[in-house]
CSV table of C-alpha atoms and ligand atoms in Angstrom, one decimal:
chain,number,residue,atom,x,y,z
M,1,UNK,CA,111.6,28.7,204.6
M,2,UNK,CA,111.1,28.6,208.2
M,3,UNK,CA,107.3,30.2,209.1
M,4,UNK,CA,109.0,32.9,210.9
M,5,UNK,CA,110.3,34.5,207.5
M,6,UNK,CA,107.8,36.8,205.9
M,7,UNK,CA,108.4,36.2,202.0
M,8,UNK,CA,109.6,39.5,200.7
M,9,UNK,CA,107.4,42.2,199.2
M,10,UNK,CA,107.4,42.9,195.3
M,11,UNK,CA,107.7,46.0,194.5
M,12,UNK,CA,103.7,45.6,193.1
M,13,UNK,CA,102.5,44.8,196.6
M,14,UNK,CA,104.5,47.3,198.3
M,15,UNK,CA,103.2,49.7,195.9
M,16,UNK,CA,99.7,48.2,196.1
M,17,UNK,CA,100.0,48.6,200.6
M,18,UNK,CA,101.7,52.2,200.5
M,19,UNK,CA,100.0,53.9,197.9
M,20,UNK,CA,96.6,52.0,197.3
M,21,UNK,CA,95.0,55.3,195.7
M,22,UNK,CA,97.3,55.2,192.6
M,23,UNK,CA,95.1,52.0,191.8
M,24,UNK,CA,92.2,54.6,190.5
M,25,UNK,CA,95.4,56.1,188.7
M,26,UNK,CA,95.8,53.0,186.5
M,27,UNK,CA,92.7,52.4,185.8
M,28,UNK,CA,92.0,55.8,184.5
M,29,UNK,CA,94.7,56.2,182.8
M,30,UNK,CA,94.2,56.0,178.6
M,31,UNK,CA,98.2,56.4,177.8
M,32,UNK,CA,101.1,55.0,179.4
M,33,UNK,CA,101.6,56.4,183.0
M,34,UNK,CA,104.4,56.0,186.3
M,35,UNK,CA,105.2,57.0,189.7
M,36,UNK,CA,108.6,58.4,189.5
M,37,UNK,CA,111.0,60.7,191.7
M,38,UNK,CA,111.2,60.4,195.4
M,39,UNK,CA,107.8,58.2,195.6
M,40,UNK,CA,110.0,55.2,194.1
M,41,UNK,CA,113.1,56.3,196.0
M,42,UNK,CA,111.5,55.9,199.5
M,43,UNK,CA,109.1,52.6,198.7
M,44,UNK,CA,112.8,51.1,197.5
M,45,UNK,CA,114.2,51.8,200.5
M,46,UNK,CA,110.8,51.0,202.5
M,47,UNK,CA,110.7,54.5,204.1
M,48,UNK,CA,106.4,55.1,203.5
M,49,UNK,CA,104.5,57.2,202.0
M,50,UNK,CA,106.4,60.4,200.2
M,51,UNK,CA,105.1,63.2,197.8
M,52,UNK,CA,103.4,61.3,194.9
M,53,UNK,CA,104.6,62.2,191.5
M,54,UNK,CA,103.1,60.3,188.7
M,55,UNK,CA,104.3,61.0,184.9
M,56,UNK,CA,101.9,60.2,181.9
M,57,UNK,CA,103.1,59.9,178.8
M,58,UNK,CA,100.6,62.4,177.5
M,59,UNK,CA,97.9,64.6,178.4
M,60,UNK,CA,98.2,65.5,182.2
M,61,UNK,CA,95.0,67.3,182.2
M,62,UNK,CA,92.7,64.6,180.3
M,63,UNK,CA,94.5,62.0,183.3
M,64,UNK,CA,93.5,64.5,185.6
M,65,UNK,CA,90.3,64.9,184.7
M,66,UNK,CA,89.8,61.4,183.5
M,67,UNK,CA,90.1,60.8,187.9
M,68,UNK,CA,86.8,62.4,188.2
M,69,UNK,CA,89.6,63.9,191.5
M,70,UNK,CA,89.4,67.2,192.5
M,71,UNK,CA,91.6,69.2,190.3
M,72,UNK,CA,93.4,71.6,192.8
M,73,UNK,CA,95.7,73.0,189.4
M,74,UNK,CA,96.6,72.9,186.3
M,75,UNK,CA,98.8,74.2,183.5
M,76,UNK,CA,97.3,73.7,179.9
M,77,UNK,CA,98.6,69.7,178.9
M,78,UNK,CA,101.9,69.7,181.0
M,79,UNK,CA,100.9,69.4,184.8
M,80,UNK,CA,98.0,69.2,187.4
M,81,UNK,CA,98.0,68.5,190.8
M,82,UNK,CA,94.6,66.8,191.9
M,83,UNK,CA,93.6,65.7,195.4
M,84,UNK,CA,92.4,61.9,195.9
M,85,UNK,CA,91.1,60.2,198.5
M,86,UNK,CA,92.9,62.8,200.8
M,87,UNK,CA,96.4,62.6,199.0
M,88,UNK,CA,98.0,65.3,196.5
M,89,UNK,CA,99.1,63.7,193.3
M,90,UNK,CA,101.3,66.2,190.8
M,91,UNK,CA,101.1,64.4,187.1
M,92,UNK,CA,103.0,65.7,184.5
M,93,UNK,CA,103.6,64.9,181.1
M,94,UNK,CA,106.8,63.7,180.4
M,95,UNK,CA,109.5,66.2,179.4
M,96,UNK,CA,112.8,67.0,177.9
M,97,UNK,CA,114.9,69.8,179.9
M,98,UNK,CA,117.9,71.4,178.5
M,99,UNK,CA,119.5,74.5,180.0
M,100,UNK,CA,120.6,77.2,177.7
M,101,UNK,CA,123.3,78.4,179.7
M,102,UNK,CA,124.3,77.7,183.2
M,103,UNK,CA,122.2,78.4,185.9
M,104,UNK,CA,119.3,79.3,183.6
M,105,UNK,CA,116.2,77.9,183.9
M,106,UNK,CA,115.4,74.4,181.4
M,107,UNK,CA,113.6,75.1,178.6
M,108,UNK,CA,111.1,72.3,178.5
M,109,UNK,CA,109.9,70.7,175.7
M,110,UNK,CA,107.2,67.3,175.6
M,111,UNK,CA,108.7,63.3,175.4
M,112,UNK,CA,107.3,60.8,174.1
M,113,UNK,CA,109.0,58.4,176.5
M,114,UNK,CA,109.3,58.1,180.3
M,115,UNK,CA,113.5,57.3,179.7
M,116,UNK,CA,113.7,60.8,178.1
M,117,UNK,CA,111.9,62.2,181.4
M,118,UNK,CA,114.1,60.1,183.6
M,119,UNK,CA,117.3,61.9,182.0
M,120,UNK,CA,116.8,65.0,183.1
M,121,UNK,CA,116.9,64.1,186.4
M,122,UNK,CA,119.1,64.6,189.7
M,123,UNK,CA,120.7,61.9,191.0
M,124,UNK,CA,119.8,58.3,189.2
M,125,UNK,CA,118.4,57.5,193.1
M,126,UNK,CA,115.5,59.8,192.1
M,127,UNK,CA,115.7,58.5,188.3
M,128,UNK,CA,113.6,55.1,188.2
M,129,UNK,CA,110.0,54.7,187.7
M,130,UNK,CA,107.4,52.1,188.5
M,131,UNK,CA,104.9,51.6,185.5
M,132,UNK,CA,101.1,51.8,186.8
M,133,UNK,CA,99.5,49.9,184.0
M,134,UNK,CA,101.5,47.1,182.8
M,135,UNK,CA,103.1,44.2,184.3
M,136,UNK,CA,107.2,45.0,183.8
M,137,UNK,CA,108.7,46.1,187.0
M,138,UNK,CA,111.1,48.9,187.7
M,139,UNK,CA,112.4,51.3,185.1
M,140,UNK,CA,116.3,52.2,186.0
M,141,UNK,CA,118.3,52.8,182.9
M,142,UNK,CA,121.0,54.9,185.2
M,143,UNK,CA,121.5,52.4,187.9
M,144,UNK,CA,119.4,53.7,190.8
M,145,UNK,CA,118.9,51.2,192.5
M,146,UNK,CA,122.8,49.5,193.0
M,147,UNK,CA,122.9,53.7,194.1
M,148,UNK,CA,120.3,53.3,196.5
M,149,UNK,CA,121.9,49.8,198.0
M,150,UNK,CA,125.3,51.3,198.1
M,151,UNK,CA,124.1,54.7,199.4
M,152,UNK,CA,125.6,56.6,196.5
M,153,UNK,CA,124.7,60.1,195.3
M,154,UNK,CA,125.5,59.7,191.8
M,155,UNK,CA,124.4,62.1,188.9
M,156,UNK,CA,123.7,61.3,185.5
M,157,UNK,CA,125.9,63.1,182.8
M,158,UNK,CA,129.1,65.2,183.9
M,159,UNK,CA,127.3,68.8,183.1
M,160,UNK,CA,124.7,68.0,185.6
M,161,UNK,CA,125.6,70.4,188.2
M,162,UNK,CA,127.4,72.8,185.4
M,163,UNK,CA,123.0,73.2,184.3
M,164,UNK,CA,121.7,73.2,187.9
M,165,UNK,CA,124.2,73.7,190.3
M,166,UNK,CA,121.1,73.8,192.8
M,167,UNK,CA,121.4,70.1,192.5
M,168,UNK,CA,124.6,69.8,194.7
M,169,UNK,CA,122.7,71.7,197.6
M,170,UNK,CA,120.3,68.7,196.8
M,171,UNK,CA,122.7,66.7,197.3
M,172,UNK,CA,123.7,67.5,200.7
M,173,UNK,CA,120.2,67.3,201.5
M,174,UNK,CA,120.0,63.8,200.5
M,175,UNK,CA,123.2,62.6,201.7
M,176,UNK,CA,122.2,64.4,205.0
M,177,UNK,CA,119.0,62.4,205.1
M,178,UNK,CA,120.2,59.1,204.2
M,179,UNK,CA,123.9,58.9,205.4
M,180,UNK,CA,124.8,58.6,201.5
M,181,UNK,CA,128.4,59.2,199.9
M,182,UNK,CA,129.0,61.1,197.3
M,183,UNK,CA,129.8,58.6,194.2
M,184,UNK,CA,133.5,60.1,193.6
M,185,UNK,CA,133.3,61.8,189.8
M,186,UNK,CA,130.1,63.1,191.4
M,187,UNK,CA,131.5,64.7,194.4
M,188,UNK,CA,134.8,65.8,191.7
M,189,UNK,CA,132.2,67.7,189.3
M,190,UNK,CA,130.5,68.8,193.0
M,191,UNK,CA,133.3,70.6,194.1
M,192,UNK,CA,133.4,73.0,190.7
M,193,UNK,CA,129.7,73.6,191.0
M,194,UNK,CA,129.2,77.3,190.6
M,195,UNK,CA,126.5,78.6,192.8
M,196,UNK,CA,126.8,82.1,191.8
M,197,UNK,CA,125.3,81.1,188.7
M,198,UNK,CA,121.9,80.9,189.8
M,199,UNK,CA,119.7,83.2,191.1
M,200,UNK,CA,119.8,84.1,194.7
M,201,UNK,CA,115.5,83.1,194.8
M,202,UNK,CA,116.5,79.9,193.3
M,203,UNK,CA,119.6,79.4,195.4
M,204,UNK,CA,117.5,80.2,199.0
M,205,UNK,CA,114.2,78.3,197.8
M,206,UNK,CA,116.6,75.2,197.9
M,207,UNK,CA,118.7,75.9,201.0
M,208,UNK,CA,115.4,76.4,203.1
M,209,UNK,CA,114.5,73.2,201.6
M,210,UNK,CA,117.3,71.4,203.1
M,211,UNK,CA,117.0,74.1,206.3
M,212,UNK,CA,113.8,71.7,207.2
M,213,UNK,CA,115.2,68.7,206.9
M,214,UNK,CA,115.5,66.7,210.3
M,215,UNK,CA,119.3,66.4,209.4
M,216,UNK,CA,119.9,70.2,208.7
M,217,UNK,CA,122.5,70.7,210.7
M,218,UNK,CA,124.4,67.5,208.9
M,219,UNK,CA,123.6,68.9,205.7
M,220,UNK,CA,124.8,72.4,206.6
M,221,UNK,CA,128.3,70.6,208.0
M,222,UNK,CA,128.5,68.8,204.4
M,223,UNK,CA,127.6,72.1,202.4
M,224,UNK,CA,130.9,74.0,203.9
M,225,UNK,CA,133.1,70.5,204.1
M,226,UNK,CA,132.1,70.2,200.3
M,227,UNK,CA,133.4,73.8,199.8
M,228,UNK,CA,129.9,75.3,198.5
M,229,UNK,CA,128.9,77.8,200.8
M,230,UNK,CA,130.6,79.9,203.0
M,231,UNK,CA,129.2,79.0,206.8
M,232,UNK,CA,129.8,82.2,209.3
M,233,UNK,CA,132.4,81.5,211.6
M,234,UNK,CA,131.0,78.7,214.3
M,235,UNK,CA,128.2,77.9,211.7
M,236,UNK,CA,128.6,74.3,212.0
M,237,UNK,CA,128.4,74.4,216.0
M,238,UNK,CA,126.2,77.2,216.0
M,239,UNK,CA,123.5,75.4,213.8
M,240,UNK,CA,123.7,72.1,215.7
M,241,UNK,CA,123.4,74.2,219.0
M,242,UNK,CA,120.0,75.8,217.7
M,243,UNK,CA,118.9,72.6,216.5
M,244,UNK,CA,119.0,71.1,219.4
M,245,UNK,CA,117.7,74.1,221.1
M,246,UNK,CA,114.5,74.1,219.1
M,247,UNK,CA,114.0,70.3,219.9
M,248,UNK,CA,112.1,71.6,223.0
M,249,UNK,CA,109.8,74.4,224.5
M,250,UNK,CA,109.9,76.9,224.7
M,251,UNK,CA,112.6,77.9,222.2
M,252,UNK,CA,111.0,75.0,219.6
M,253,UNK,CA,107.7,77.4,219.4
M,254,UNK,CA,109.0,80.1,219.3
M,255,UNK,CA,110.6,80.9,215.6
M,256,UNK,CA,110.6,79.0,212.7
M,257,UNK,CA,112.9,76.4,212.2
M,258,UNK,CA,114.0,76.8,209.0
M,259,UNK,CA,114.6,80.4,208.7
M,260,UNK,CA,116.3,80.0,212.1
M,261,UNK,CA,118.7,76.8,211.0
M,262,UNK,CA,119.2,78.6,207.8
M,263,UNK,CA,120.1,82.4,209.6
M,264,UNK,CA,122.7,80.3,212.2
M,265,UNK,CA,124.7,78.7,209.4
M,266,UNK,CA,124.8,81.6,206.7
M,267,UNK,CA,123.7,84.5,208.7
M,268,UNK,CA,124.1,88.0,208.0
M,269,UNK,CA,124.3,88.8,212.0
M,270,UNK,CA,120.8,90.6,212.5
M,271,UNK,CA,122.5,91.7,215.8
M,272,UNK,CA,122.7,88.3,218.0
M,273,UNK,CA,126.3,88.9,218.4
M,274,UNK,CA,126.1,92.3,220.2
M,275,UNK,CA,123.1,90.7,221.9
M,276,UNK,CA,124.5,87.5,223.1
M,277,UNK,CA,127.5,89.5,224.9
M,278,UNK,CA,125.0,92.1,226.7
M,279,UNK,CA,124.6,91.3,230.6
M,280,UNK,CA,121.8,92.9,231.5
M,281,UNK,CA,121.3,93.7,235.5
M,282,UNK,CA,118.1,94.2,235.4
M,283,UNK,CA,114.5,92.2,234.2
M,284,UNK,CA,114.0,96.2,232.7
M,285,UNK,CA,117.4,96.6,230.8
M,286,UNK,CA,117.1,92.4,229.5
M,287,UNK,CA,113.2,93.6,228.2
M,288,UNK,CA,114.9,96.7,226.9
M,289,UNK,CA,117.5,95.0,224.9
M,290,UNK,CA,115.1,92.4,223.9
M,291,UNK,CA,112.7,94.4,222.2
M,292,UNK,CA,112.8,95.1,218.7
M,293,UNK,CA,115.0,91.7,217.6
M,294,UNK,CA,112.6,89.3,216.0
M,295,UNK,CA,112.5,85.7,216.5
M,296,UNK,CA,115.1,84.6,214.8
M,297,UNK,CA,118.1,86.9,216.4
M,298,UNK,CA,116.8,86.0,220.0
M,299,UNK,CA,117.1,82.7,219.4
M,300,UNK,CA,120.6,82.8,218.1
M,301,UNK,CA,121.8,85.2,220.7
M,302,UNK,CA,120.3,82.5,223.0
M,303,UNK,CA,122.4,80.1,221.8
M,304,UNK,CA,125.6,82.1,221.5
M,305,UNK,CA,125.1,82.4,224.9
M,306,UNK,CA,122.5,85.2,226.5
M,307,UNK,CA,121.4,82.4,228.9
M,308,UNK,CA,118.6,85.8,230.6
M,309,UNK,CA,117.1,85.0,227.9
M,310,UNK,CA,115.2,82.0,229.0
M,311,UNK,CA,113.6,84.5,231.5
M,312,UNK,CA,113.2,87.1,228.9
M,313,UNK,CA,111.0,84.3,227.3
M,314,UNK,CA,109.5,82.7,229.9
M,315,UNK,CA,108.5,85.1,231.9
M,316,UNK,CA,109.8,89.1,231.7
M,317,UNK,CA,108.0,89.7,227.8
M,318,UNK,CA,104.6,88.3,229.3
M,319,UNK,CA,104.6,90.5,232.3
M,320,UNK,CA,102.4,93.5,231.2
M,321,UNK,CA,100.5,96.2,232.5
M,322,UNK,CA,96.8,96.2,234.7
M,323,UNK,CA,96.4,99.6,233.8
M,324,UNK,CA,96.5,101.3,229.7
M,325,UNK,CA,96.4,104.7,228.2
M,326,UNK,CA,92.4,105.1,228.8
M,327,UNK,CA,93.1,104.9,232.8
M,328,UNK,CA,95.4,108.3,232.7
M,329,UNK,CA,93.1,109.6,230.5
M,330,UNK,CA,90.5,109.1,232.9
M,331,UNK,CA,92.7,110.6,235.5
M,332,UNK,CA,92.6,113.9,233.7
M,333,UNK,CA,95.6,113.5,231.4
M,334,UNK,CA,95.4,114.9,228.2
M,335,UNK,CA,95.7,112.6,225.7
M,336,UNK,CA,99.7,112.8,224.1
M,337,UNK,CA,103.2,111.5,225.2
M,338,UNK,CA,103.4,111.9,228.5
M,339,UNK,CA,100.8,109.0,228.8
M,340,UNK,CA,103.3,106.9,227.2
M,341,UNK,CA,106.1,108.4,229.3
M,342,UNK,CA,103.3,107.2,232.4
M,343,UNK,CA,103.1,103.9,231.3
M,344,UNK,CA,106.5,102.9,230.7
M,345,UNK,CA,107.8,103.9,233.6
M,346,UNK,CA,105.0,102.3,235.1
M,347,UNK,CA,106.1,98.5,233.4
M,348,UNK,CA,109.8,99.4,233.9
M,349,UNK,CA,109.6,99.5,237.6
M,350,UNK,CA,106.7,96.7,237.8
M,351,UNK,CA,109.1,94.2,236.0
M,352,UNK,CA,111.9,95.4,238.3
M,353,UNK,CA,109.7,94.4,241.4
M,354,UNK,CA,109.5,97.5,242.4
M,355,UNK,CA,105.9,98.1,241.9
M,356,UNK,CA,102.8,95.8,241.9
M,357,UNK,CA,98.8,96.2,241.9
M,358,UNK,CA,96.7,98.5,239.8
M,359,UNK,CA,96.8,101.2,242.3
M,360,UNK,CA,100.6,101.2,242.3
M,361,UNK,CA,100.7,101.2,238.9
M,362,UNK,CA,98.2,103.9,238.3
M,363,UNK,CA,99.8,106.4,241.3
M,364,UNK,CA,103.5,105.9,239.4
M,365,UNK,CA,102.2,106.4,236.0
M,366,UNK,CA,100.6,109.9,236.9
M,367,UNK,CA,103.5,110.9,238.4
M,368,UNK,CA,105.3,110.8,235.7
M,369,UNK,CA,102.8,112.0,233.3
M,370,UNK,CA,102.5,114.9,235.4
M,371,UNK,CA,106.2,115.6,235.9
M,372,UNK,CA,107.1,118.4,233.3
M,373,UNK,CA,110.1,116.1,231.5
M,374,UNK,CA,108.9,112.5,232.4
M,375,UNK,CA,111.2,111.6,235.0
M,376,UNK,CA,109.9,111.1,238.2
V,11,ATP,P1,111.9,64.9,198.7
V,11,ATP,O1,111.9,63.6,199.4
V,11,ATP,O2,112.9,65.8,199.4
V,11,ATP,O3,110.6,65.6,198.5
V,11,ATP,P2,111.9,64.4,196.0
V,11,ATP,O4,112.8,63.4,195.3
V,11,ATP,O5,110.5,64.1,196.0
V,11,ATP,O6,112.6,64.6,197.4
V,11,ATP,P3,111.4,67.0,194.7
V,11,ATP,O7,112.2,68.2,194.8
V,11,ATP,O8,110.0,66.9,195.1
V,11,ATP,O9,112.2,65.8,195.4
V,11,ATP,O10,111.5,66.6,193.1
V,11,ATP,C1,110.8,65.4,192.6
V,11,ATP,C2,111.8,64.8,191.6
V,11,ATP,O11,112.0,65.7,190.5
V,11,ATP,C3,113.1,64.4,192.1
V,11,ATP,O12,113.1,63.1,192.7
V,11,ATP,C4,114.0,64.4,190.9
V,11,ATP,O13,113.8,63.3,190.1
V,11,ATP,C5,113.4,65.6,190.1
V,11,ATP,N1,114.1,66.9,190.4
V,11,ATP,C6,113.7,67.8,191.3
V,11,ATP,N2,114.5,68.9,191.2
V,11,ATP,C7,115.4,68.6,190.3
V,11,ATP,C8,116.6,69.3,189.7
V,11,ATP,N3,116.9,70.5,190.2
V,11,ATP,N4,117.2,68.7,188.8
V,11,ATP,C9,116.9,67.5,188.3
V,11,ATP,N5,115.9,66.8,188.7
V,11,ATP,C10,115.1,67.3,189.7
């Protein structure tokens, strides 16, 4: 070996260097206990540190509080998230799931063994786990890791996605994420995955999950090329166009992203359409038609094309009066509508240039609230 090579990791050191706090996790622990899920996933395909989930076969609570950590939940025996050193850890115990009918939810029930927990997993990328305690090495009765080197999305039984059919919107999440294929019985069962049988909580919860993904708009594409959801027309465009739009400011502060990524693909049109072919003349008319569409819509009528509103956002919604209701009031105008009939006049003709100045803004807005109908 030439001095250049570095000899390669085990998976011990490379557990030991990315997560050094699960060391007060082993030697705590009174029953057999493992890091499993995406935690194994990522140190496999040396990605860093992910979400630590660590399965005991046993009592999560007596690990929990066996970790002298701060316990930040629990539920009875089955689960508790504590805090250490900094880091969340969830611990569960491990668990059967089976699903009544489809779409349900599992009905859980305790294992005495981490393979039985494995089982009921995804995709058998997420189903290894690394023992904390002992000496063996990886536990991957389903193959995971020839998946993980051949970048295969693979589930474990053929009813997989007949239980959970939110597992194939994981799926495009993943495959999004690491430019993975779909393993082809697993993309065949894919296809026939029934969304409709879950709820429409369950359903969203996941496709805001893969709305934050950095590779959303990839995910989306795979999502309608896959046949599972209906994009609106252009959603595949439209999505990657307010991706990239929300890269930068000042659109990127402005909503949030997943809401946003997940409104361009699916929609229901909140109105951007009628908004993105308006052509206001006037800074007025564009606050006008502005006002009243939340984040979201503005930011997709952006994209679709209202280009005025860059200035809407830039400049034209932070333009604002000198002068408020208290000034006409002082004036000697009673307090009721015409003072907001004053004042809106007043901003209309201010953000149309037309006006500037306290003074100027004070003599138009008694004018109109003196002026019998408002109009001066
Ligand atoms: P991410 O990197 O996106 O957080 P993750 O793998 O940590 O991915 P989680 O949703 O946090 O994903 O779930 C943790 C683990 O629980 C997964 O790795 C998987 O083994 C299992 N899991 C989660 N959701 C399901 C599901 N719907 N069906 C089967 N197993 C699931």
């Amino acid at each position: 070996m030439s001095t250049a090579e570095k000899p390669k990791e085990s998976l011990a050191e490379a557990l030991q260097r990315v997560y050094p706090e699960l060391g007060a996790v082993r030697g705590a622990a009174t029953e057999p206990v493992y890091l499993v899920g995406g935690a194994v996933r990522d140190l496999l395909l040396g990605r860093g540190r992910a979400d630590i989930d660590v399965v005991v076969e046993g009592d999560a609570a007596a690990l929990a509080s066996g970790l002298g950590a701060e316990v930040v939940s629990h539920d009875r025996f089955a689960t508790a998230k504590v805090s250490l050193d900094g880091h969340e850890i969830d611990i569960a115990a491990a668990r059967t799931e089976s699903y009544p009918h489809p779409g349900s939810l599992p009905v859980v029930e305790p294992a005495a063994q981490i393979e039985a927990d494995l089982a009921r997993r995804d995709f058998t990328i997420n189903a290894m786990a690394i023992p904390l305690g002992a000496e063996t090495g990886l536990i991957d009765p389903h193959g995971g890791q020839a998946d993980l080197a051949a970048g295969l999305l693979r589930v474990l039984h053929p009813g997989s996605f007949v239980d959970d059919p939110t597992r194939a919107l994981r799926a495009a999440r993943y495959a999004a994420r690491f430019g993975f294929e779909l393993e082809p019985e697993t993309e065949a069962l894919l296809r026939e995955a029934d969304l409709e049988s879950v709820s429409t909580d369950r359903r969203e919860a996941e496709l805001l999950r893969l709305a934050r993904e950095g590779e959303a708009p990839r995910a989306f594409a795979l999502l309608a090329e896959w046949g599972l959801v209906d994009l609106r027309e252009g959603g595949v465009q439209l999505v990657a166009d307010v991706a990239a739009m929300l890269e930068s400011s000042p659109w990127g502060e402005f909503a949030r992203r997943d809401r946003t990524l997940f409104a361009a693909a699916l929609g229901p049109s909140g109105g951007e359409e009628e908004l993105a072919k308006a052509r206001p003349e006037r800074p007025s008319e564009a606050v006008a038609l502005a006002v009243g569409h939340d984040p979201v819509e503005l930011v997709l009528a952006r994209a679709l094309g209202a280009e005025w509103l860059d200035r809407y956002l830039g400049e034209w919604r932070k333009i604002s009066l000198e002068i408020d209701g208290e000034a006409l009031i002082a004036a000697g105008i009673p307090q009721g509508p015409a003072i907001g009939r004053g004042l809106d006049e007043a901003l209309r003709r201010k953000l149309d240039g037309e006006i500037s100045g306290r003074d100027q803004e004070l003599d138009v807005a008694l004018e109109v609230a003196r002026s019998g109908d408002g109009v001066a």
